[in-house]
Coordinates of C-alpha atoms and ligand atoms in Angstrom, one line a residue:
X1 CA 0.0 0.0 0.1
X2 CA 1.4 3.4 -1.0
X3 CA 0.6 6.4 1.3
X4 CA -1.4 9.3 -0.7
X5 CA -2.0 12.7 -0.2
X6 CA -5.4 14.1 -1.7
X7 CA -5.6 17.9 -2.0
X8 CA -9.4 18.1 -2.2
X9 CA -12.2 16.5 0.0
X10 CA -15.3 18.0 0.7
X11 CA -15.9 15.8 3.9
X12 CA -17.7 18.2 6.0
X13 CA -20.0 19.7 3.4
X14 CA -20.8 16.0 2.1
X15 CA -21.3 14.9 5.6
X16 CA -23.7 17.5 6.8
X17 CA -25.4 18.3 3.3
X18 CA -25.9 14.6 2.5
X19 CA -26.4 13.5 6.0
X20 CA -23.8 11.0 5.9
X21 CA -21.9 9.4 8.9
X22 CA -18.5 9.4 7.5
X23 CA -17.1 7.1 10.0
X24 CA -19.4 4.3 8.7
X25 CA -18.1 1.8 6.2
X26 CA -18.9 2.7 2.5
X27 CA -21.5 0.1 1.9
X28 CA -23.4 1.1 5.0
X29 CA -23.6 4.5 3.6
X30 CA -24.8 3.5 0.4
X31 CA -27.3 1.1 1.7
X32 CA -28.9 3.5 3.9
X33 CA -29.5 5.7 0.7
X34 CA -31.3 3.0 -1.6
X35 CA -34.2 4.7 -2.9
X36 CA -33.3 8.2 -2.2
X37 CA -33.8 10.5 -5.2
X38 CA -33.0 13.9 -4.0
X39 CA -29.5 13.8 -5.6
X40 CA -28.1 11.9 -8.5
X41 CA -24.9 10.7 -6.2
X42 CA -27.3 8.9 -3.6
X43 CA -26.3 5.2 -3.2
X44 CA -23.0 6.3 -5.3
X45 CA -20.7 7.4 -2.4
X46 CA -17.0 6.5 -3.0
X47 CA -15.6 8.1 0.3
X48 CA -15.7 7.2 3.9
X49 CA -13.2 7.4 6.6
X50 CA -12.4 3.7 6.7
X51 CA -12.4 3.7 3.0
X52 CA -9.8 6.5 3.1
X53 CA -7.7 4.3 5.4
X54 CA -8.1 1.2 3.4
X55 CA -6.9 3.4 0.3
X56 CA -3.7 4.6 2.1
X57 CA -4.8 8.1 2.2
X58 CA -2.7 9.6 5.1
X59 CA -3.4 13.5 4.6
X60 CA -5.9 15.4 2.9
X61 CA -7.1 18.9 2.5
X62 CA -10.5 18.9 3.9
X63 CA -12.7 22.0 2.8
X64 CA -15.2 24.5 4.3
X65 CA -17.5 25.0 1.6
X66 CA -20.4 27.5 1.8
X67 CA -21.6 30.1 -0.9
X68 CA -23.3 33.3 -0.3
X69 CA -26.1 34.2 -2.8
X70 CA -29.0 36.3 -2.3
X71 CA -30.9 35.0 -5.3
X72 CA -31.0 31.4 -4.2
X73 CA -34.2 29.5 -5.5
X74 CA -33.6 26.0 -4.8
X75 CA -34.5 24.5 -1.5
X76 CA -32.8 21.1 -1.4
X77 CA -30.5 20.4 1.7
X78 CA -27.6 19.8 -0.7
X79 CA -27.6 23.4 -2.3
X80 CA -24.5 25.0 -1.8
X81 CA -25.9 28.6 -1.5
X82 CA -26.9 30.5 1.6
X83 CA -28.9 33.6 1.4
X84 CA -26.3 36.0 3.0
X85 CA -22.4 35.9 3.9
X86 CA -23.4 35.6 7.6
X87 CA -25.5 32.3 6.8
X88 CA -22.7 31.2 4.7
X89 CA -20.2 32.0 7.5
X90 CA -22.3 30.2 10.2
X91 CA -22.6 27.1 7.8
X92 CA -18.8 27.2 7.2
X93 CA -18.2 27.4 11.2
X94 CA -20.9 24.2 11.2
X95 CA -18.4 22.2 9.0
X96 CA -15.5 23.1 11.1
X97 CA -17.3 22.0 14.0
X98 CA -17.8 18.6 12.2
X99 CA -13.9 18.3 11.7
X100 CA -13.2 19.6 15.4
X101 CA -15.5 16.7 16.7
X102 CA -14.2 14.2 14.5
X103 CA -10.8 15.3 15.9
X104 CA -11.8 15.0 19.5
X105 CA -12.9 11.5 18.6
X106 CA -9.7 10.6 17.1
X107 CA -11.1 10.0 13.6
X108 CA -9.0 12.9 12.1
X109 CA -6.0 15.1 13.4
X110 CA -6.3 18.8 12.0
X111 CA -2.7 19.6 11.1
X112 CA -1.8 23.2 11.0
X113 CA 2.0 23.4 11.2
X114 CA 4.9 21.8 9.4
X115 CA 6.0 20.1 12.7
X116 CA 2.7 18.7 13.1
X117 CA 2.8 17.4 9.5
X118 CA 6.1 15.8 10.0
X119 CA 5.1 14.1 13.0
X120 CA 2.0 12.8 11.4
X121 CA 3.9 11.6 8.3
X122 CA 6.4 9.8 10.5
X123 CA 3.5 7.9 12.4
X124 CA 1.9 6.9 9.1
X125 CA 5.1 5.7 7.5
X126 CA 6.1 3.4 10.7
X127 CA 5.3 -0.4 10.2
X128 CA 2.6 -1.6 12.3
X129 CA 0.9 1.8 13.1
X130 CA -2.6 1.0 12.2
X131 CA -4.6 3.5 14.2
X132 CA -3.2 6.6 12.9
X133 CA -6.0 9.5 12.4
X134 CA -6.6 10.8 9.0
X135 CA -4.3 13.7 8.8
X136 CA -6.4 16.8 7.6
X137 CA -5.1 20.4 6.5
X138 CA -8.2 22.8 6.9
X139 CA -9.0 24.5 3.4
X140 CA -11.8 26.6 2.0
X141 CA -13.5 26.6 -1.5
X142 CA -14.6 29.9 -1.8
X143 CA -14.2 32.6 0.6
X144 CA -17.8 34.1 1.2
X145 CA -17.6 32.8 4.8
X146 CA -14.6 35.3 5.3
X147 CA -16.8 38.2 5.6
X148 CA -13.9 41.0 6.5
X149 CA -10.0 40.9 6.4
X150 CA -10.2 40.5 10.1
X151 CA -12.4 37.5 9.9
X152 CA -9.5 35.8 7.9
X153 CA -7.3 36.2 11.2
X154 CA -10.2 34.3 13.0
X155 CA -10.3 31.7 10.5
X156 CA -6.4 31.1 10.7
X157 CA -6.7 31.1 14.2
X158 CA -9.5 28.0 13.8
X159 CA -6.9 26.2 11.8
X160 CA -7.5 27.5 8.2
X161 CA -4.3 27.4 6.1
X162 CA -5.5 27.1 2.4
X163 CA -8.3 29.2 0.8
X164 CA -9.6 29.5 -2.8
X165 CA -11.4 32.8 -3.6
X166 CA -14.4 31.4 -5.5
X167 CA -16.4 28.2 -6.5
X168 CA -19.1 28.4 -9.2
X169 CA -20.2 31.9 -10.1
X170 CA -19.5 35.0 -8.6
X171 CA -18.1 35.0 -5.0
X172 CA -17.9 38.1 -2.5
X173 CA -14.1 38.2 -3.7
X174 CA -13.7 37.0 -7.2
X175 CA -15.5 35.5 -10.4
X176 CA -15.3 31.6 -10.5
X177 CA -16.3 28.8 -13.0
X178 CA -19.0 29.5 -15.3
X179 CA -18.4 33.1 -15.8
X180 CA -15.3 35.2 -16.3
X181 CA -14.3 38.8 -14.7
X182 CA -11.9 40.3 -12.2
X183 CA -11.3 40.4 -8.6
X184 CA -13.5 42.5 -6.5
X185 CA -12.0 45.3 -4.1
X186 CA -12.8 42.9 -1.1
X187 CA -11.0 40.2 -2.8
X188 CA -8.1 42.3 -3.6
X189 CA -8.0 43.4 0.2
X190 CA -8.4 39.8 1.3
X191 CA -5.4 38.7 -0.7
X192 CA -3.3 41.4 0.8
X193 CA -4.5 40.1 4.4
X194 CA -3.4 36.5 3.2
X195 CA -0.1 37.6 2.3
X196 CA 0.3 38.8 5.8
X197 CA -1.0 35.9 7.6
X198 CA 0.9 33.3 5.4
X199 CA -2.5 31.8 4.2
X200 CA -1.9 29.5 1.1
X201 CA -3.9 30.5 -1.8
X202 CA -5.9 27.8 -3.9
X203 CA -6.3 29.0 -7.6
X204 CA -8.7 26.3 -8.5
X205 CA -12.3 27.7 -9.8
X206 CA -10.8 31.0 -10.7
X207 CA -12.0 32.5 -13.8
X208 CA -9.3 33.4 -16.4
X209 CA -9.3 37.0 -15.5
X210 CA -9.5 36.7 -11.5
X211 CA -6.6 34.0 -12.1
X212 CA -4.4 36.5 -13.7
X213 CA -5.1 39.3 -11.3
X214 CA -4.8 37.1 -8.2
X215 CA -1.4 35.7 -9.3
X216 CA -0.4 39.6 -9.7
X217 CA -1.9 40.8 -6.6
X218 CA -0.9 37.8 -4.2
X219 CA 2.8 37.3 -3.6
X220 CA 2.6 34.1 -1.3
X221 CA 2.5 30.3 -2.0
X222 CA -0.2 29.1 -4.6
X223 CA -1.7 25.8 -5.3
X224 CA -4.3 24.3 -7.5
X225 CA -6.0 21.8 -5.4
X226 CA -8.1 20.3 -7.9
X227 CA -7.8 21.4 -11.6
X228 CA -7.1 19.3 -14.8
X229 CA -5.9 20.4 -18.4
X230 CA -8.0 22.3 -20.7
X231 CA -5.6 21.1 -23.5
X232 CA -7.0 17.7 -22.8
X233 CA -10.6 18.4 -21.8
X234 CA -11.6 21.8 -23.0
X235 CA -13.5 23.9 -20.7
X236 CA -12.6 27.1 -18.6
X237 CA -13.0 25.2 -15.4
X238 CA -9.7 23.7 -16.5
X239 CA -6.3 25.4 -16.8
X240 CA -4.7 26.0 -20.0
X241 CA -1.0 25.0 -20.5
X242 CA 0.0 28.8 -20.2
X243 CA -1.8 29.0 -16.8
X244 CA -0.1 25.6 -15.7
X245 CA 3.1 27.1 -16.9
X246 CA 2.9 30.1 -14.6
X247 CA 1.7 28.0 -11.8
X248 CA 4.9 25.7 -12.4
X249 CA 6.9 28.8 -12.3
X250 CA 5.3 29.7 -9.0
X251 CA 6.3 26.4 -7.4
X252 CA 2.9 25.4 -7.5
X253 CA 1.6 21.8 -7.1
X254 CA -1.4 20.8 -9.3
X255 CA -3.9 18.0 -8.0
X256 CA -5.6 16.3 -10.6
X257 CA -9.4 15.8 -10.1
X258 CA -11.0 12.3 -10.8
X259 CA -14.5 13.9 -11.5
X260 CA -15.4 12.1 -15.0
X261 CA -16.5 15.2 -16.6
X262 CA -13.1 16.8 -16.1
X263 CA -11.4 13.8 -17.7
X264 CA -13.5 13.0 -20.7
X265 CA -14.0 15.7 -23.4
X266 CA -17.9 16.4 -24.1
X267 CA -19.1 14.6 -20.9
X268 CA -22.6 15.3 -20.1
X269 CA -23.7 15.3 -16.5
X270 CA -26.3 12.6 -16.1
X271 CA -26.2 11.3 -19.7
X272 CA -22.7 10.0 -20.3
X273 CA -22.3 6.5 -18.9
X274 CA -19.1 6.1 -16.8
X275 CA -17.9 3.5 -19.0
X276 CA -16.5 5.8 -21.5
X277 CA -13.5 6.9 -19.2
X278 CA -11.0 5.0 -17.2
X279 CA -8.4 6.1 -14.6
X280 CA -5.9 6.3 -17.3
X281 CA -7.3 9.6 -18.3
X282 CA -6.2 10.9 -15.1
X283 CA -2.8 10.0 -15.8
X284 CA -3.0 11.7 -18.9
X285 CA -3.4 15.0 -17.0
X286 CA -1.0 14.2 -14.6
X287 CA 1.7 13.5 -17.4
X288 CA 0.8 16.8 -19.2
X289 CA 1.8 18.7 -16.0
X290 CA 4.8 16.6 -15.7
X291 CA 5.6 17.4 -19.5
X292 CA 4.9 21.1 -19.1
X293 CA 7.2 21.2 -16.2
X294 CA 10.1 19.2 -17.6
X295 CA 9.9 17.1 -14.1
X296 CA 7.5 15.4 -11.9
X297 CA 7.5 18.1 -9.1
X298 CA 4.3 19.7 -9.7
X299 CA 1.8 17.0 -10.4
X300 CA -0.4 15.2 -7.6
X301 CA -3.6 14.3 -6.6
X302 CA -6.6 16.3 -5.7
X303 CA -9.3 14.1 -6.1
X304 CA -12.6 16.0 -5.3
X305 CA -14.3 12.3 -5.0
X306 CA -17.1 13.5 -2.6
X307 CA -17.7 16.9 -4.2
X308 CA -21.4 16.4 -5.0
X309 CA -21.0 13.3 -7.4
X310 CA -20.1 9.6 -6.9
X311 CA -19.7 6.4 -8.8
X312 CA -22.4 7.7 -11.5
X313 CA -19.6 10.4 -12.5
X314 CA -16.3 8.6 -11.8
X315 CA -14.0 6.8 -14.2
X316 CA -15.4 3.1 -14.6
X317 CA -12.6 1.6 -12.7
X318 CA -12.9 3.7 -9.7
X319 CA -15.8 2.6 -7.3
X320 CA -14.2 3.9 -3.7
X321 CA -11.4 6.4 -3.2
X322 CA -9.4 3.3 -2.4
X323 CA -9.0 2.8 -6.2
X324 CA -6.6 5.8 -6.2
X325 CA -4.0 3.1 -5.5
X326 CA -4.2 1.9 -9.0
X327 CA -3.0 5.4 -10.3
X328 CA 0.5 4.1 -9.0
X329 CA 0.3 1.1 -11.3
X330 CA -0.9 3.2 -14.3
X331 CA 2.0 5.5 -13.9
X332 CA 4.6 2.7 -13.3
X333 CA 3.3 1.2 -16.7
X334 CA 4.0 4.2 -18.4
X335 CA 7.5 4.3 -17.4
X336 CA 7.4 6.6 -14.3
X337 CA 10.1 5.5 -11.9
X338 CA 9.2 4.5 -8.3
X339 CA 10.6 7.8 -7.0
X340 CA 8.3 9.5 -9.3
X341 CA 5.3 7.8 -8.5
X342 CA 5.7 8.3 -4.9
X343 CA 6.3 12.0 -5.8
X344 CA 2.9 12.4 -7.5
X345 CA 1.1 10.2 -4.8
X346 CA 2.5 12.1 -1.9
X347 CA 5.7 13.6 -2.2
X348 CA 5.1 16.7 -4.0
X349 CA 2.4 17.7 -1.3
X350 CA 4.5 16.7 1.3
X351 CA 7.3 18.8 0.2
X352 CA 5.0 21.8 -0.4
X353 CA 3.2 21.9 2.9
X354 CA 6.5 21.4 4.7
X355 CA 7.8 24.6 3.2
X356 CA 4.6 26.6 3.2
X357 CA 2.5 25.7 6.7
X358 CA 3.9 27.7 9.5
X359 CA 6.6 26.0 11.6
Ligands
ZN1 ZN1 -14.3 22.4 -6.6

């Protein structure tokens, strides 16, 4: 079993929105959802804490994910939108409370420093250590729950270490997926505050214009937690070769997502069957990042496997997050050395966070 680092899971949002007890085995989660029709991913879950352990996932970035949108129409529990930033903040704090209780019960360990990461990693690497909790670096997908630059300090004190300014559509701070436009004044202010704090910027979901402006405005460390290549699967949600080169120049690591629509050109949600795409497609995206960089130092995993979809929208050979182990074999078959495979499965994220988490 190889140790993995997955830079994008929405564990708390998934648990609270889908009412899933993630401490349960995967088949229990899916059995409970038999017959539920409120969301296409019911009965199709691929992520639970026992499954992460079985799959060798030693560390993940766990998000807080709550959007503010005053025009919200939908009433489903699984909708991401909240009527105001204050409500989004409170929803985000609720997700944080979920992580804190999982930590108190010994299921996860929230990692906020390089030292804590090193200690956690050496426990995970030790033979025979089986009851090590999942290491969790707290991140935020869309910064609507940060109402003022001052609030950024409070979230930092709560353990937040990575933040992306937007998700789909317009956030308080930037323009995200499905649209294009610049950062807002508040967004520029927030990036300056992030610089002062040492917060890591996640550029995933930034629209092209906001991406350019964020890289110019922000001088700290950047990563792309779950982003694939536009050259392979055209969509502005993905990064162009030029954008990826800029990220590589900045020392970023890019996590490849295993959402089928980001791996297969022309995927139509709810229509295209998973049979059309395999995990080899994810290796194609990883390989492209490596070719652009001229080395294997910048490609990694950011699976997004619990981000509002399940096996109805994953590669056909991935039915649980534990199947991420297959990626190592796929890369080895393509001629990647053992050291390169390890870098992609965990080493690159480990190096990045050892360098950029506070000591
Ligand atoms: Zn996302």
